[in-house]
Amino acid sequence: MIKFYRLWVSTASSNFGDGLLRILLPLLALAWGASGFEVSLVVASSYLPWLFGSLLIGVFVDRMNRSTIIRAANAIRVLATFTLLAVTVADLTSVALLVVLALVYGVAEVAAEGAQAHGSGGRSTRPRRPGILG
């Protein structure tokens, strides 16, 4: 029962953070003086990993340990968030940095959500079919 609550709390906080970042990134870009086109670049860069990377990341998730992927992806998301915080505090702001952070965060989000959608641990139980390489 404790494992379930741990999983539930981590998933809920991760989803809350994802939604918060989706709202805050365009607002930060506006606060930093970005034009409408630059704000749209920031928003689009947060959705591009879902559009172009989900199939490739899904193959990666199927071949690796899912709990390791979830942990690594969440660690990358935390690092990206703290990088955004440090850059904002140091006043080294730029829209290009927001675009890069949104892409990094988006790739980690796709990996974590893909691993959580397949289950919360272990390798795939699906039997592997032999292919050309074995």
Short mmCIF file of N, CA and C in Angstrom, two decimals:
data_model
loop_
_atom_site.label_atom_id
_atom_site.label_comp_id
_atom_site.label_asym_id
_atom_site.label_seq_id
_atom_site.Cartn_x
_atom_site.Cartn_y
_atom_site.Cartn_z
N MET A 1 0.82 -1.19 0.00
CA MET A 1 0.00 0.00 0.00
C MET A 1 0.86 1.26 0.00
N ILE A 2 2.00 1.19 0.68
CA ILE A 2 2.89 2.35 0.73
C ILE A 2 3.47 2.63 -0.65
N LYS A 3 3.78 1.56 -1.42
CA LYS A 3 4.30 1.76 -2.77
C LYS A 3 3.30 2.49 -3.64
N PHE A 4 2.01 2.15 -3.49
CA PHE A 4 0.99 2.81 -4.28
C PHE A 4 0.95 4.30 -3.96
N TYR A 5 0.97 4.65 -2.68
CA TYR A 5 0.92 6.06 -2.30
C TYR A 5 2.15 6.81 -2.78
N ARG A 6 3.29 6.16 -2.71
CA ARG A 6 4.51 6.79 -3.23
C ARG A 6 4.38 7.07 -4.73
N LEU A 7 3.91 6.06 -5.45
CA LEU A 7 3.72 6.22 -6.89
C LEU A 7 2.67 7.29 -7.18
N TRP A 8 1.59 7.29 -6.44
CA TRP A 8 0.52 8.26 -6.66
C TRP A 8 1.00 9.68 -6.39
N VAL A 9 1.71 9.89 -5.29
CA VAL A 9 2.22 11.23 -4.95
C VAL A 9 3.23 11.70 -5.98
N SER A 10 4.12 10.80 -6.40
CA SER A 10 5.13 11.22 -7.38
C SER A 10 4.48 11.54 -8.73
N THR A 11 3.50 10.76 -9.14
CA THR A 11 2.81 11.02 -10.41
C THR A 11 2.00 12.30 -10.34
N ALA A 12 1.30 12.50 -9.24
CA ALA A 12 0.48 13.71 -9.09
C ALA A 12 1.34 14.96 -9.06
N SER A 13 2.45 14.93 -8.33
CA SER A 13 3.31 16.11 -8.27
C SER A 13 3.99 16.35 -9.61
N SER A 14 4.35 15.29 -10.31
CA SER A 14 4.97 15.44 -11.63
C SER A 14 3.99 16.05 -12.63
N ASN A 15 2.75 15.58 -12.63
CA ASN A 15 1.74 16.14 -13.53
C ASN A 15 1.40 17.58 -13.18
N PHE A 16 1.37 17.89 -11.89
CA PHE A 16 1.13 19.27 -11.48
C PHE A 16 2.26 20.18 -11.95
N GLY A 17 3.49 19.71 -11.82
CA GLY A 17 4.64 20.48 -12.28
C GLY A 17 4.64 20.67 -13.79
N ASP A 18 4.23 19.64 -14.53
CA ASP A 18 4.14 19.76 -15.98
C ASP A 18 3.14 20.84 -16.39
N GLY A 19 1.98 20.82 -15.76
CA GLY A 19 0.96 21.82 -16.07
C GLY A 19 1.40 23.22 -15.70
N LEU A 20 2.04 23.33 -14.55
CA LEU A 20 2.53 24.63 -14.11
C LEU A 20 3.57 25.19 -15.06
N LEU A 21 4.47 24.31 -15.52
CA LEU A 21 5.50 24.78 -16.45
C LEU A 21 4.91 25.17 -17.79
N ARG A 22 3.87 24.47 -18.23
CA ARG A 22 3.21 24.84 -19.50
C ARG A 22 2.61 26.24 -19.43
N ILE A 23 2.16 26.62 -18.25
CA ILE A 23 1.60 27.96 -18.07
C ILE A 23 2.70 29.00 -17.89
N LEU A 24 3.73 28.66 -17.12
CA LEU A 24 4.74 29.65 -16.75
C LEU A 24 5.75 29.98 -17.85
N LEU A 25 6.08 29.01 -18.71
CA LEU A 25 7.08 29.31 -19.75
C LEU A 25 6.65 30.43 -20.69
N PRO A 26 5.43 30.41 -21.23
CA PRO A 26 5.03 31.55 -22.07
C PRO A 26 4.94 32.86 -21.29
N LEU A 27 4.50 32.78 -20.03
CA LEU A 27 4.42 33.99 -19.22
C LEU A 27 5.81 34.55 -18.92
N LEU A 28 6.77 33.67 -18.68
CA LEU A 28 8.15 34.14 -18.49
C LEU A 28 8.69 34.78 -19.76
N ALA A 29 8.40 34.18 -20.89
CA ALA A 29 8.86 34.76 -22.15
C ALA A 29 8.26 36.16 -22.34
N LEU A 30 7.00 36.31 -22.02
CA LEU A 30 6.38 37.64 -22.11
C LEU A 30 7.01 38.62 -21.12
N ALA A 31 7.27 38.16 -19.92
CA ALA A 31 7.88 39.03 -18.91
C ALA A 31 9.29 39.44 -19.31
N TRP A 32 9.98 38.60 -20.07
CA TRP A 32 11.33 38.93 -20.50
C TRP A 32 11.34 39.75 -21.78
N GLY A 33 10.18 40.16 -22.27
CA GLY A 33 10.09 41.04 -23.42
C GLY A 33 10.08 40.36 -24.76
N ALA A 34 9.61 39.13 -24.82
CA ALA A 34 9.57 38.39 -26.08
C ALA A 34 8.39 38.85 -26.92
N SER A 35 8.57 38.73 -28.22
CA SER A 35 7.48 39.05 -29.14
C SER A 35 6.49 37.88 -29.18
N GLY A 36 5.40 38.07 -29.88
CA GLY A 36 4.41 37.02 -30.00
C GLY A 36 4.95 35.78 -30.70
N PHE A 37 5.79 35.99 -31.70
CA PHE A 37 6.40 34.87 -32.41
C PHE A 37 7.32 34.08 -31.48
N GLU A 38 8.09 34.78 -30.66
CA GLU A 38 9.00 34.10 -29.74
C GLU A 38 8.24 33.32 -28.67
N VAL A 39 7.13 33.88 -28.22
CA VAL A 39 6.30 33.16 -27.25
C VAL A 39 5.74 31.89 -27.89
N SER A 40 5.33 31.98 -29.14
CA SER A 40 4.82 30.80 -29.83
C SER A 40 5.92 29.76 -30.04
N LEU A 41 7.16 30.20 -30.23
CA LEU A 41 8.28 29.25 -30.32
C LEU A 41 8.48 28.50 -29.01
N VAL A 42 8.35 29.21 -27.90
CA VAL A 42 8.50 28.57 -26.59
C VAL A 42 7.40 27.53 -26.39
N VAL A 43 6.18 27.90 -26.72
CA VAL A 43 5.06 26.96 -26.55
C VAL A 43 5.22 25.77 -27.49
N ALA A 44 5.57 26.02 -28.74
CA ALA A 44 5.73 24.94 -29.72
C ALA A 44 6.87 24.01 -29.32
N SER A 45 7.94 24.55 -28.76
CA SER A 45 9.07 23.70 -28.38
C SER A 45 8.73 22.77 -27.23
N SER A 46 7.74 23.11 -26.44
CA SER A 46 7.35 22.20 -25.38
C SER A 46 6.47 21.06 -25.90
N TYR A 47 5.86 21.23 -27.06
CA TYR A 47 5.03 20.18 -27.65
C TYR A 47 5.74 19.38 -28.74
N LEU A 48 6.85 19.87 -29.27
CA LEU A 48 7.57 19.17 -30.33
C LEU A 48 8.04 17.77 -29.95
N PRO A 49 8.53 17.54 -28.71
CA PRO A 49 8.91 16.16 -28.38
C PRO A 49 7.75 15.17 -28.45
N TRP A 50 6.55 15.62 -28.12
CA TRP A 50 5.39 14.73 -28.24
C TRP A 50 5.11 14.41 -29.70
N LEU A 51 5.30 15.38 -30.57
CA LEU A 51 4.98 15.20 -31.98
C LEU A 51 6.02 14.37 -32.71
N PHE A 52 7.29 14.70 -32.50
CA PHE A 52 8.35 14.07 -33.29
C PHE A 52 9.14 13.00 -32.54
N GLY A 53 9.14 13.03 -31.22
CA GLY A 53 9.98 12.11 -30.49
C GLY A 53 9.27 10.97 -29.81
N SER A 54 7.96 10.97 -29.82
CA SER A 54 7.24 9.97 -29.02
C SER A 54 7.44 8.55 -29.53
N LEU A 55 7.49 8.34 -30.83
CA LEU A 55 7.69 6.99 -31.35
C LEU A 55 9.08 6.46 -31.04
N LEU A 56 10.09 7.29 -31.25
CA LEU A 56 11.47 6.88 -30.97
C LEU A 56 11.68 6.66 -29.48
N ILE A 57 11.15 7.55 -28.67
CA ILE A 57 11.29 7.40 -27.21
C ILE A 57 10.49 6.19 -26.73
N GLY A 58 9.36 5.91 -27.36
CA GLY A 58 8.58 4.72 -27.01
C GLY A 58 9.34 3.43 -27.25
N VAL A 59 10.09 3.37 -28.34
CA VAL A 59 10.91 2.19 -28.60
C VAL A 59 11.99 2.07 -27.53
N PHE A 60 12.59 3.19 -27.16
CA PHE A 60 13.60 3.22 -26.11
C PHE A 60 13.01 2.75 -24.77
N VAL A 61 11.81 3.19 -24.46
CA VAL A 61 11.15 2.82 -23.21
C VAL A 61 10.84 1.32 -23.20
N ASP A 62 10.45 0.76 -24.33
CA ASP A 62 10.15 -0.67 -24.38
C ASP A 62 11.38 -1.54 -24.15
N ARG A 63 12.55 -1.04 -24.48
CA ARG A 63 13.78 -1.85 -24.38
C ARG A 63 14.52 -1.69 -23.06
N MET A 64 14.16 -0.70 -22.26
CA MET A 64 14.91 -0.40 -21.03
C MET A 64 14.05 -0.67 -19.80
N ASN A 65 14.68 -0.61 -18.65
CA ASN A 65 13.98 -0.73 -17.37
C ASN A 65 13.16 0.52 -17.13
N ARG A 66 11.87 0.35 -16.96
CA ARG A 66 10.96 1.51 -16.88
C ARG A 66 11.16 2.34 -15.63
N SER A 67 11.43 1.71 -14.51
CA SER A 67 11.63 2.49 -13.28
C SER A 67 12.88 3.34 -13.38
N THR A 68 13.91 2.86 -14.04
CA THR A 68 15.12 3.66 -14.25
C THR A 68 14.84 4.84 -15.16
N ILE A 69 14.05 4.61 -16.19
CA ILE A 69 13.69 5.70 -17.10
C ILE A 69 12.88 6.76 -16.38
N ILE A 70 11.94 6.34 -15.55
CA ILE A 70 11.11 7.31 -14.81
C ILE A 70 11.99 8.14 -13.88
N ARG A 71 12.90 7.46 -13.16
CA ARG A 71 13.78 8.20 -12.25
C ARG A 71 14.69 9.17 -12.99
N ALA A 72 15.29 8.72 -14.08
CA ALA A 72 16.19 9.59 -14.85
C ALA A 72 15.44 10.76 -15.47
N ALA A 73 14.26 10.50 -16.01
CA ALA A 73 13.48 11.57 -16.63
C ALA A 73 13.04 12.60 -15.59
N ASN A 74 12.63 12.14 -14.43
CA ASN A 74 12.24 13.09 -13.39
C ASN A 74 13.44 13.88 -12.89
N ALA A 75 14.60 13.25 -12.81
CA ALA A 75 15.81 13.98 -12.42
C ALA A 75 16.16 15.05 -13.46
N ILE A 76 16.01 14.73 -14.74
CA ILE A 76 16.28 15.71 -15.79
C ILE A 76 15.29 16.86 -15.71
N ARG A 77 14.04 16.56 -15.43
CA ARG A 77 13.03 17.62 -15.31
C ARG A 77 13.33 18.53 -14.12
N VAL A 78 13.77 17.94 -13.02
CA VAL A 78 14.13 18.76 -11.86
C VAL A 78 15.33 19.64 -12.18
N LEU A 79 16.34 19.07 -12.85
CA LEU A 79 17.51 19.87 -13.23
C LEU A 79 17.14 21.01 -14.18
N ALA A 80 16.25 20.74 -15.12
CA ALA A 80 15.81 21.79 -16.05
C ALA A 80 15.07 22.89 -15.30
N THR A 81 14.25 22.51 -14.33
CA THR A 81 13.51 23.50 -13.54
C THR A 81 14.45 24.34 -12.70
N PHE A 82 15.43 23.71 -12.05
CA PHE A 82 16.38 24.48 -11.25
C PHE A 82 17.30 25.33 -12.12
N THR A 83 17.59 24.87 -13.33
CA THR A 83 18.36 25.71 -14.26
C THR A 83 17.58 26.96 -14.62
N LEU A 84 16.29 26.79 -14.87
CA LEU A 84 15.43 27.95 -15.15
C LEU A 84 15.40 28.90 -13.96
N LEU A 85 15.31 28.36 -12.76
CA LEU A 85 15.32 29.19 -11.56
C LEU A 85 16.64 29.94 -11.41
N ALA A 86 17.75 29.25 -11.61
CA ALA A 86 19.06 29.89 -11.47
C ALA A 86 19.28 30.97 -12.52
N VAL A 87 18.85 30.71 -13.74
CA VAL A 87 19.00 31.70 -14.80
C VAL A 87 18.14 32.93 -14.53
N THR A 88 16.95 32.70 -14.01
CA THR A 88 16.07 33.82 -13.70
C THR A 88 16.63 34.65 -12.56
N VAL A 89 17.14 34.01 -11.52
CA VAL A 89 17.72 34.73 -10.38
C VAL A 89 18.98 35.49 -10.80
N ALA A 90 19.80 34.88 -11.66
CA ALA A 90 21.04 35.53 -12.11
C ALA A 90 20.79 36.56 -13.20
N ASP A 91 19.56 36.69 -13.67
CA ASP A 91 19.18 37.64 -14.70
C ASP A 91 19.95 37.43 -16.00
N LEU A 92 20.10 36.18 -16.39
CA LEU A 92 20.74 35.80 -17.65
C LEU A 92 19.69 35.26 -18.61
N THR A 93 18.62 36.00 -18.76
CA THR A 93 17.45 35.49 -19.45
C THR A 93 17.56 35.67 -20.96
N SER A 94 17.04 34.67 -21.68
CA SER A 94 16.91 34.77 -23.13
C SER A 94 15.82 33.81 -23.58
N VAL A 95 15.21 34.13 -24.67
CA VAL A 95 14.14 33.29 -25.20
C VAL A 95 14.72 31.98 -25.74
N ALA A 96 15.92 32.04 -26.30
CA ALA A 96 16.56 30.83 -26.81
C ALA A 96 16.77 29.82 -25.69
N LEU A 97 17.14 30.30 -24.52
CA LEU A 97 17.30 29.41 -23.38
C LEU A 97 15.97 28.78 -22.98
N LEU A 98 14.90 29.55 -23.03
CA LEU A 98 13.58 29.00 -22.73
C LEU A 98 13.19 27.91 -23.72
N VAL A 99 13.51 28.13 -24.99
CA VAL A 99 13.20 27.13 -26.02
C VAL A 99 13.97 25.84 -25.75
N VAL A 100 15.25 25.96 -25.43
CA VAL A 100 16.07 24.77 -25.16
C VAL A 100 15.57 24.05 -23.91
N LEU A 101 15.28 24.80 -22.85
CA LEU A 101 14.77 24.17 -21.63
C LEU A 101 13.42 23.50 -21.86
N ALA A 102 12.58 24.12 -22.67
CA ALA A 102 11.28 23.50 -22.98
C ALA A 102 11.46 22.20 -23.77
N LEU A 103 12.42 22.17 -24.68
CA LEU A 103 12.69 20.94 -25.43
C LEU A 103 13.23 19.84 -24.52
N VAL A 104 14.19 20.18 -23.66
CA VAL A 104 14.76 19.19 -22.75
C VAL A 104 13.69 18.66 -21.81
N TYR A 105 12.90 19.56 -21.25
CA TYR A 105 11.83 19.17 -20.34
C TYR A 105 10.80 18.31 -21.08
N GLY A 106 10.49 18.66 -22.31
CA GLY A 106 9.51 17.91 -23.09
C GLY A 106 9.97 16.50 -23.40
N VAL A 107 11.25 16.33 -23.75
CA VAL A 107 11.77 14.99 -24.03
C VAL A 107 11.72 14.13 -22.76
N ALA A 108 12.11 14.72 -21.63
CA ALA A 108 12.05 13.97 -20.37
C ALA A 108 10.60 13.65 -20.00
N GLU A 109 9.70 14.56 -20.29
CA GLU A 109 8.28 14.32 -20.00
C GLU A 109 7.73 13.17 -20.84
N VAL A 110 8.08 13.14 -22.11
CA VAL A 110 7.62 12.05 -22.98
C VAL A 110 8.17 10.71 -22.49
N ALA A 111 9.43 10.68 -22.08
CA ALA A 111 10.02 9.44 -21.59
C ALA A 111 9.35 8.98 -20.31
N ALA A 112 9.13 9.90 -19.38
CA ALA A 112 8.51 9.52 -18.10
C ALA A 112 7.07 9.08 -18.30
N GLU A 113 6.31 9.81 -19.09
CA GLU A 113 4.91 9.45 -19.31
C GLU A 113 4.79 8.13 -20.07
N GLY A 114 5.69 7.91 -21.03
CA GLY A 114 5.68 6.65 -21.76
C GLY A 114 6.00 5.46 -20.88
N ALA A 115 6.96 5.64 -19.98
CA ALA A 115 7.31 4.55 -19.07
C ALA A 115 6.20 4.30 -18.06
N GLN A 116 5.54 5.36 -17.61
CA GLN A 116 4.44 5.18 -16.66
C GLN A 116 3.22 4.56 -17.32
N ALA A 117 3.04 4.81 -18.59
CA ALA A 117 1.88 4.24 -19.29
C ALA A 117 2.01 2.74 -19.46
N HIS A 118 3.24 2.23 -19.51
CA HIS A 118 3.47 0.80 -19.69
C HIS A 118 3.54 0.04 -18.38
N GLY A 119 3.61 0.71 -17.28
CA GLY A 119 3.74 0.04 -15.99
C GLY A 119 4.81 0.74 -15.17
N SER A 120 4.93 0.37 -13.95
CA SER A 120 5.83 1.10 -13.06
C SER A 120 7.05 0.30 -12.65
N GLY A 121 7.50 -0.60 -13.45
CA GLY A 121 8.74 -1.27 -13.08
C GLY A 121 9.03 -2.46 -13.96
N GLY A 122 10.28 -2.81 -14.00
CA GLY A 122 10.71 -4.00 -14.71
C GLY A 122 10.76 -3.83 -16.21
N ARG A 123 11.27 -4.86 -16.86
CA ARG A 123 11.32 -4.86 -18.31
C ARG A 123 9.99 -5.33 -18.88
N SER A 124 9.85 -5.20 -20.15
CA SER A 124 8.63 -5.63 -20.81
C SER A 124 8.44 -7.14 -20.66
N THR A 125 7.23 -7.56 -20.39
CA THR A 125 6.94 -8.98 -20.26
C THR A 125 6.58 -9.60 -21.60
N ARG A 126 6.52 -8.79 -22.61
CA ARG A 126 6.20 -9.26 -23.95
C ARG A 126 7.35 -10.10 -24.50
N PRO A 127 7.08 -11.26 -25.07
CA PRO A 127 8.18 -12.04 -25.62
C PRO A 127 8.77 -11.33 -26.83
N ARG A 128 10.05 -11.38 -26.92
CA ARG A 128 10.75 -10.72 -28.04
C ARG A 128 10.82 -11.67 -29.22
N ARG A 129 10.45 -11.17 -30.37
CA ARG A 129 10.53 -11.97 -31.57
C ARG A 129 11.93 -11.86 -32.16
N PRO A 130 12.48 -12.94 -32.59
CA PRO A 130 13.81 -12.84 -33.21
C PRO A 130 13.70 -12.09 -34.53
N GLY A 131 14.62 -11.21 -34.75
CA GLY A 131 14.63 -10.43 -35.97
C GLY A 131 15.86 -10.76 -36.80
N ILE A 132 16.23 -9.82 -37.62
CA ILE A 132 17.38 -10.00 -38.49
C ILE A 132 18.66 -10.14 -37.67
N LEU A 133 18.75 -9.35 -36.60
CA LEU A 133 19.97 -9.35 -35.81
C LEU A 133 19.96 -10.38 -34.67
N GLY A 134 18.95 -11.17 -34.56
CA GLY A 134 18.97 -12.21 -33.53
C GLY A 134 17.76 -12.23 -32.77
#
